[in-house]
Short mmCIF file of C-alpha atoms and ligand atoms in Angstrom, two decimals:
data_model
loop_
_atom_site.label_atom_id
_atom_site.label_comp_id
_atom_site.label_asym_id
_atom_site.label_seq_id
_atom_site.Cartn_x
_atom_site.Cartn_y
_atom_site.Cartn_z
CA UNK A 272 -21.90 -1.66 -27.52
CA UNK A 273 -19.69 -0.57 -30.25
CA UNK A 274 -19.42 2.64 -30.11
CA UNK A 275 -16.79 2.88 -27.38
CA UNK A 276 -13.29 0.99 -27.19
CA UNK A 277 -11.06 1.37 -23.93
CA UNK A 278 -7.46 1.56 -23.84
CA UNK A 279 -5.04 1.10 -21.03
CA UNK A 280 -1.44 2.42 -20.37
CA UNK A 281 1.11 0.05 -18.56
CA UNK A 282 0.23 0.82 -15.24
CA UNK A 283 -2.69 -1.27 -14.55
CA UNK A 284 -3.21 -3.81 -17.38
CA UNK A 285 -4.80 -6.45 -15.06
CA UNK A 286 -7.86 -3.98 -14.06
CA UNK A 287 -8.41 -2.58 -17.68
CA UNK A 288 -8.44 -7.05 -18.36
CA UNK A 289 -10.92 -7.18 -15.17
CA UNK A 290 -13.17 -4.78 -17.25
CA UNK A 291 -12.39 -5.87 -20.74
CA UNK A 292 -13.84 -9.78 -19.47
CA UNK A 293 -17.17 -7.83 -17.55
CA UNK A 294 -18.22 -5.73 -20.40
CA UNK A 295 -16.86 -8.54 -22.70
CA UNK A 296 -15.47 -6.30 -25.07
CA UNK A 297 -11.67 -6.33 -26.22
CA UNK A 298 -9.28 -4.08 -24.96
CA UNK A 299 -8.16 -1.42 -28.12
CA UNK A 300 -4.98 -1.76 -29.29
CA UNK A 301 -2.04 0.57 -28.60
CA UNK A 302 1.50 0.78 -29.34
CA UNK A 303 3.26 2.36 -26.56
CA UNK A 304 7.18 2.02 -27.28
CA UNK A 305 10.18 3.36 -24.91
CA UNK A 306 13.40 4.48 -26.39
CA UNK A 307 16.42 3.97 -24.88
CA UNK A 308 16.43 7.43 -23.19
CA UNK A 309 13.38 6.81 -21.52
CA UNK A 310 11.05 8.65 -24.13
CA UNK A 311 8.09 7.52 -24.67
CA UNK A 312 6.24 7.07 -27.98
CA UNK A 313 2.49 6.12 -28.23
CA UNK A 314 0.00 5.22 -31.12
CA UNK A 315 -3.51 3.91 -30.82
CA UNK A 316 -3.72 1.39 -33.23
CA UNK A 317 -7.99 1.10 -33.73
CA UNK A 318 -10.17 2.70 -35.80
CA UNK A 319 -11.43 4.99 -32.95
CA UNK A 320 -13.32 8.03 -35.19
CA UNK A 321 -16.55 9.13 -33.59
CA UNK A 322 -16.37 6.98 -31.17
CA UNK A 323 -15.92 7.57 -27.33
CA UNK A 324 -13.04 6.61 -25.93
CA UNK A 325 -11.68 5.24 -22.35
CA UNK A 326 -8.35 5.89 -21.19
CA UNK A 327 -7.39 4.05 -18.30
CA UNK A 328 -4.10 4.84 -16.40
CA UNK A 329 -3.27 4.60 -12.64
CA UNK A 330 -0.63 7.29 -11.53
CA UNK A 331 1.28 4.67 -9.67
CA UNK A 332 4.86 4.17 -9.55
CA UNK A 333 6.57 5.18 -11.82
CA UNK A 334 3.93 7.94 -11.45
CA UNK A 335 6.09 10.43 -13.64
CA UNK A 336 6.14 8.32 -16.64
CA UNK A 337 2.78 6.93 -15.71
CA UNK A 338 1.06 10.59 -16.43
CA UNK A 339 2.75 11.44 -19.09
CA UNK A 340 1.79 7.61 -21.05
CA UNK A 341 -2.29 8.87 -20.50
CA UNK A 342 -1.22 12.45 -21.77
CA UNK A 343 0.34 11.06 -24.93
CA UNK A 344 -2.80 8.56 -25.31
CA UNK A 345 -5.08 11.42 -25.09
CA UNK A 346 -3.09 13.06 -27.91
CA UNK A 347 -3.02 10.31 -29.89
CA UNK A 348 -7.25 9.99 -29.57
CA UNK A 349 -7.74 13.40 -30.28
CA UNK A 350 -5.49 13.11 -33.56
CA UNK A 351 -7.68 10.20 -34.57
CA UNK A 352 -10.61 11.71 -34.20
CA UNK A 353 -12.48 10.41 -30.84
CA UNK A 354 -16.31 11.56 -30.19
CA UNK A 355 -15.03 11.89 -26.62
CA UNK A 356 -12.02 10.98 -24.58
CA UNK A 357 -12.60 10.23 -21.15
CA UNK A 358 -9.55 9.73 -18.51
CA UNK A 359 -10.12 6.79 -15.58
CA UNK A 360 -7.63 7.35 -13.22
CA UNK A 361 -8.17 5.02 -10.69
CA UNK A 362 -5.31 6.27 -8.38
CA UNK A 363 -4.52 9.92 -9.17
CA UNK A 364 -0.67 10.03 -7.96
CA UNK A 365 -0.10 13.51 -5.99
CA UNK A 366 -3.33 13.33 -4.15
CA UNK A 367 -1.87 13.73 -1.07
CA UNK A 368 -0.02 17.12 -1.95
CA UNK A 369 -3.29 18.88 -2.10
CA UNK A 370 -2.00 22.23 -0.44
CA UNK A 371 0.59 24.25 0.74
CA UNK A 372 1.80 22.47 3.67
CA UNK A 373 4.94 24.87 4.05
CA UNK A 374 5.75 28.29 2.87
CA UNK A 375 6.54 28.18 -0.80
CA UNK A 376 5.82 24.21 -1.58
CA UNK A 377 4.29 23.13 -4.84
CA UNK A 378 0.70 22.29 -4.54
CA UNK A 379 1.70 19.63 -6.86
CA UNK A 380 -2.02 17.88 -7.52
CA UNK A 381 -2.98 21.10 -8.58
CA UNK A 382 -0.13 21.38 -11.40
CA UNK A 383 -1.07 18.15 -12.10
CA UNK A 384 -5.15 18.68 -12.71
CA UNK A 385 -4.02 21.76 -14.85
CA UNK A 386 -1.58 19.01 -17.32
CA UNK A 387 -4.92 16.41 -17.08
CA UNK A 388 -7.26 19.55 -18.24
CA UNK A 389 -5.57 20.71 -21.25
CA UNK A 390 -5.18 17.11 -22.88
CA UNK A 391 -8.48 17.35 -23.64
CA UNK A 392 -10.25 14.70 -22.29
CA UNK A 393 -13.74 15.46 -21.79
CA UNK A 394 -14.33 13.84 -18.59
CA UNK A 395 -12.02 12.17 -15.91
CA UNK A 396 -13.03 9.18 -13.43
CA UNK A 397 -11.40 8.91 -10.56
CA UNK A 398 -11.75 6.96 -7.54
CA UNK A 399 -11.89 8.09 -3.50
CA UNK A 400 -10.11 10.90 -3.14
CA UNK A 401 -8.03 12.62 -0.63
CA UNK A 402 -9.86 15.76 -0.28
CA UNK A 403 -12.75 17.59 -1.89
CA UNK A 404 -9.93 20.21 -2.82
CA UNK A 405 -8.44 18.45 -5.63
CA UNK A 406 -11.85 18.06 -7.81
CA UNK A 407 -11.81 21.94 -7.40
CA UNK A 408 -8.44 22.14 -9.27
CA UNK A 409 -9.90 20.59 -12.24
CA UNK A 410 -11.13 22.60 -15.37
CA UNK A 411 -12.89 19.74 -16.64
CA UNK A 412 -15.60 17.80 -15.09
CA UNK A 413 -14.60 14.73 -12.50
CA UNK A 414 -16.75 11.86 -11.80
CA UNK A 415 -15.69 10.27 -8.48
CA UNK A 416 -16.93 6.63 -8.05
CA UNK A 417 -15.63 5.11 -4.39
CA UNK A 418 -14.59 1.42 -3.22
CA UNK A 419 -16.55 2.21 0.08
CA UNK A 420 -19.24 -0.91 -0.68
CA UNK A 421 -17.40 -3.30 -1.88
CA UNK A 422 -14.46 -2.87 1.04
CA UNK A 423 -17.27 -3.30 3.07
CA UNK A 424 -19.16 -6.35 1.92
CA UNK A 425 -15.97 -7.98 1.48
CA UNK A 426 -15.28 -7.22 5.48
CA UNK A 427 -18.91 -7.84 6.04
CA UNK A 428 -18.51 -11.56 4.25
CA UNK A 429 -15.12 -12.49 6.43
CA UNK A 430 -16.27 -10.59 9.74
CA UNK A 431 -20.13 -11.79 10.50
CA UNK A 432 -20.12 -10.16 13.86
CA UNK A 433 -20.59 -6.61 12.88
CA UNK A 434 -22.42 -5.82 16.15
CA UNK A 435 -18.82 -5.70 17.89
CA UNK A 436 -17.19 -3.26 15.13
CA UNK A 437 -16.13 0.32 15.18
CA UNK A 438 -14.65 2.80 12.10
CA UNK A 439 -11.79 4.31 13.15
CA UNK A 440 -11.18 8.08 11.89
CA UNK A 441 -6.85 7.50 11.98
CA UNK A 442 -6.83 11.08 11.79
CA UNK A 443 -8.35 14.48 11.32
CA UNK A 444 -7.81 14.37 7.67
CA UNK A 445 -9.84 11.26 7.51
CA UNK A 446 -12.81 12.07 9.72
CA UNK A 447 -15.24 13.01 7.26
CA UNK A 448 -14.36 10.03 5.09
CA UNK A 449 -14.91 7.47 8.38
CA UNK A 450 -18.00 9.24 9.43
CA UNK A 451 -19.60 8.78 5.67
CA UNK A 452 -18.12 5.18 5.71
CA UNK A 453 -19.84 4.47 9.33
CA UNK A 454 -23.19 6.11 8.68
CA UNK A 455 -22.79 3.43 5.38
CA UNK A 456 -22.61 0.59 7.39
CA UNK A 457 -24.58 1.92 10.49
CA UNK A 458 -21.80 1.36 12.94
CA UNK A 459 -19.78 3.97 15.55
CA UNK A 460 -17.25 5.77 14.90
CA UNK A 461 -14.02 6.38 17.42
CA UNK A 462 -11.70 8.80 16.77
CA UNK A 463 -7.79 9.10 16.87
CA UNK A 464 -5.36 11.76 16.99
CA UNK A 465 -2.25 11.43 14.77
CA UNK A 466 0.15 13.94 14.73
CA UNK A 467 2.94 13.67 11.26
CA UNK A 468 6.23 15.56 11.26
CA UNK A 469 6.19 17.41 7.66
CA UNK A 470 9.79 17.29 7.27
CA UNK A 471 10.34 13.73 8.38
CA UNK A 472 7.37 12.43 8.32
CA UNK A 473 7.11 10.50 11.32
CA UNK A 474 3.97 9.22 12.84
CA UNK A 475 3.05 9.65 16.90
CA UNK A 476 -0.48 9.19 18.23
CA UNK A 477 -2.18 10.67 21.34
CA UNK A 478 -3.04 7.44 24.10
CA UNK A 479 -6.68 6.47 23.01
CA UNK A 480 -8.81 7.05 26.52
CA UNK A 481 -11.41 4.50 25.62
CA UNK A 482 -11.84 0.77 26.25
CA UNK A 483 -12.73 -0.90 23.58
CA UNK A 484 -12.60 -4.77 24.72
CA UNK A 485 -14.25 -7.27 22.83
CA UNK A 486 -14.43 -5.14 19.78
CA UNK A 487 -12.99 -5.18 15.93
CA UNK A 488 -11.40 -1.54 15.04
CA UNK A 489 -11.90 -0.92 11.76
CA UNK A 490 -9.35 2.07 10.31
CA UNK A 491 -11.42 3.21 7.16
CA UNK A 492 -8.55 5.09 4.97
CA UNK A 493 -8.07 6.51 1.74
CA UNK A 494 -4.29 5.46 1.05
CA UNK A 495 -1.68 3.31 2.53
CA UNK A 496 1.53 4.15 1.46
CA UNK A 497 4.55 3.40 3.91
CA UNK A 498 1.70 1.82 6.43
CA UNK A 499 2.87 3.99 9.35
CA UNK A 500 -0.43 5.23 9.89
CA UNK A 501 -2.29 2.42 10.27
CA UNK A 502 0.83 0.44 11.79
CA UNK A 503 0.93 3.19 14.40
CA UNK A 504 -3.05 3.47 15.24
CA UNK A 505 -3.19 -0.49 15.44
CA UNK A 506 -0.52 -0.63 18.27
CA UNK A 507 -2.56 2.43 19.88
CA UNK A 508 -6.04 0.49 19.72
CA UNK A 509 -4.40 -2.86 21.04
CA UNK A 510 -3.27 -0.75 23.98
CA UNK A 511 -7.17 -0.36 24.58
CA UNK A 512 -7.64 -3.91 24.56
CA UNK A 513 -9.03 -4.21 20.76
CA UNK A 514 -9.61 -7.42 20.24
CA UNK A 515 -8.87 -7.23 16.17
CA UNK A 516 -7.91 -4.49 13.67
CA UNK A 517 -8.57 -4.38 10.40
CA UNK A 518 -7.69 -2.04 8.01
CA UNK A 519 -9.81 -0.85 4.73
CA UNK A 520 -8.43 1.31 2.32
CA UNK A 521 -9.45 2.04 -1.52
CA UNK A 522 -5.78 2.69 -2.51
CA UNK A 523 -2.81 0.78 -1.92
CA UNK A 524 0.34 2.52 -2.65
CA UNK A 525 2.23 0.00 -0.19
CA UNK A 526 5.66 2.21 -0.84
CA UNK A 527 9.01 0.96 0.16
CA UNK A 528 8.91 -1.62 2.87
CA UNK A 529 5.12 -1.43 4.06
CA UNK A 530 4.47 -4.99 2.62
CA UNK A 531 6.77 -6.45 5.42
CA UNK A 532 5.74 -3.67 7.98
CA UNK A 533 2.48 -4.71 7.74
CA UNK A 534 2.68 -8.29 7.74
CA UNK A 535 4.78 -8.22 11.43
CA UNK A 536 2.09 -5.27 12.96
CA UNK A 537 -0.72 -5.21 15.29
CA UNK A 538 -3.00 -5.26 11.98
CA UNK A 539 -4.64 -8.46 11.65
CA UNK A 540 -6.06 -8.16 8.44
CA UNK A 541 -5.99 -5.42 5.71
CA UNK A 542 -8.16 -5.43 2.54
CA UNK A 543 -7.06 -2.85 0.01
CA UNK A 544 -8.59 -2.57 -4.08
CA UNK A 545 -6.43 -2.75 -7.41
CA UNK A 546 -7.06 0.95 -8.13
CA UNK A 547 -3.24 0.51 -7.87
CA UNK A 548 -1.90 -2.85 -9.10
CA UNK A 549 -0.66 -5.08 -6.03
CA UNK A 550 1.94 -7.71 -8.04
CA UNK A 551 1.38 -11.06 -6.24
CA UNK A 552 5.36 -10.93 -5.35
CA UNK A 553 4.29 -7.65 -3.55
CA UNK A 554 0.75 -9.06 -1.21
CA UNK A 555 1.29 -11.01 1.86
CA UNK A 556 -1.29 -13.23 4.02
CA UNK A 557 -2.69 -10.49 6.17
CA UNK A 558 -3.47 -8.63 2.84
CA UNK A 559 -6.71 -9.26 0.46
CA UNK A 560 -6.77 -7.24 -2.50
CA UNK A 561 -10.89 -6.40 -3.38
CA UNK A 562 -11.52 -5.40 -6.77
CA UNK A 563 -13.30 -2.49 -8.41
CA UNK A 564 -13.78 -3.31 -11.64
CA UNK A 565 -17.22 -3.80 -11.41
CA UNK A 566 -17.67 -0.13 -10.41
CA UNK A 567 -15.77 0.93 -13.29
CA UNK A 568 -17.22 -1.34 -16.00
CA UNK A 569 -20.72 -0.36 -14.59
CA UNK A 570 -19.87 3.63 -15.00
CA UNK A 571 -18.73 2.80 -18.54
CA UNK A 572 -21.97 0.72 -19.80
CA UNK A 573 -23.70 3.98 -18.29
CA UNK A 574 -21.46 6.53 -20.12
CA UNK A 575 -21.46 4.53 -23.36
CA UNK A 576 -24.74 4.45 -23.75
CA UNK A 577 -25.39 8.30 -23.54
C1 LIG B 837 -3.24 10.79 5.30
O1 LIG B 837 -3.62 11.95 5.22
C2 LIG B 837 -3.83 9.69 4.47
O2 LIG B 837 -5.22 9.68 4.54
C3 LIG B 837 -3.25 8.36 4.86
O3 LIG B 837 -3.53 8.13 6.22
C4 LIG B 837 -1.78 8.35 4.63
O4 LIG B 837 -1.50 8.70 3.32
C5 LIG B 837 -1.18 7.02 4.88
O5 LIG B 837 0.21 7.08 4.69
P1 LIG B 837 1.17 6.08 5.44
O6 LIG B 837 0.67 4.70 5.09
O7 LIG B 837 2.54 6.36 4.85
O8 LIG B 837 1.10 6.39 6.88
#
């Protein structure tokens, strides 16, 4: 298994370690320096010619910075000769600007695909994404692994009564990825309807007419960023006499103050994965963070071996 070395940028160290210690192979070396101005200056410091090599990056705060460390890495790959350079992005920053909401906006994910397909990488992993759109931006293929079983079996292992649980679709956006998620673990789906001011961004939901006594809500998501979403559907399915809501979500962006927000809601427990890194200063006891490194270091045994 020599014939591939993986490198990762500063955004995610403890996954790339995760999948270093699986595939028990070292993580490359890379010197990735930042002047005083904020410029950054990257070398990869292996012997990496003919080989294929793994990028990994997460676009997570400081999400600027962050794509521009994986653009420079590709560069520096390509100079030294790589077989093949392929991108794993577990959290591809952006997502979520996937079209032109108003008149004249930047369909910024798209701008951002464009950057990813001329660094030549040759193939880009990414994990659950927002919308089917955003692999369409791409010039270059996209392989798109998901967290979907292991959120599950890790809900499945702390919740033994599934016979009482129902996926929640939070909103329209999501209702494709809670029916897929429900038909995976053979269990209903309810759906809500959330309403989000563009300009503001404030959260309202309709009254849920249902009563759903007795049972666990599960809100299947792809991101949680400020938590509104899920802080706001929790206090509508406790108004239907949920018994207990939990949330599931592949990526945790857990911006500004959602840590705490969280923590005091109506959500009694929330398991997110490290496709973003989740600092122990920044989890709290409702929150268990579920790993995907096994997905990952499985996809790269696979693509190594071609
Ligand atoms: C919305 O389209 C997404 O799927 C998530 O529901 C949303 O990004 C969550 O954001 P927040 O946690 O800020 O409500």
């Amino acid at each position: 298994m020599n014939n591939f070395k993986i490198f990762s940028g500063t955004s995610n160290q403890p996954l790339a370690e995760k999948i270093s210690r699986i595939l028990k192979i070292p993580l490359g070396k890379l010197e990735l320096v930042r002047f005083p101005d904020g410029e950054c200056r990257v070398r990869i410091e292996e012997d990496i010619k003919g080989k294929t090599v793994f990028l990994l990056q997460s676009f997570s705060k400081s999400v600027d910075e962050h794509l521009l460390e994986l653009c420079l890495m590709a560069d520096s790959a390509r100079r030294l000769g790589a077989k093949e350079i392929i991108g794993i992005i577990p959290w591809l920053g952006y997502s979520k600007q996937d079209k032109e909401f108003r008149v004249g906006e930047a369909v910024s994910v798209e701008v951002i695909a464009k950057i990813l397909s001329c660094v030549e990488f040759s193939r880009i992993i990414l994990f659950d994404l927002h919308s089917d759109l955003i692999k369409k931006y791409f010039s270059i293929p996209i392989v798109e692994l998901s967290a979907q079983e292991k959120l599950y079996q890790a809900f499945k292992k702390d919740f033994s009564e599934l016979s009482s649980a129902v996926i929640i679709s939070p909103d329209k956006g999501g209702k494709g990825r809670a029916e897929k998620f429900a038909r995976h673990c053979g269990l209903p789906v309810v759906y809500l309807e959330k309403t989000r001011d563009l300009v503001n961004g404030k959260i309202s939901y309709k009254k849920g007419k249902k009563d759903l006594s007795g049972k666990t809500a599960v809100i299947y998501d792809d991101i949680i960023n400020r938590g509104g979403t899920v802080i706001k559907a929790a206090e509508v399915l406790k108004e239907i006499k949920t018994e207990k809501v939990v949330v599931l979500a592949t990526h945790g962006v857990l911006a500004g103050e959602a840590a705490q927000s969280l923590e005091s809601s109506q959500v009694d427990k929330i398991y997110l994965t490290d496709t973003i890194f989740i600092s122990q200063e920044s989890q709290f006891p409702k929150l268990k963070v579920i790993s995907v490194a096994e997905v990952l270091a499985e996809v790269i045994r696979k693509m190594a071996s071609n």
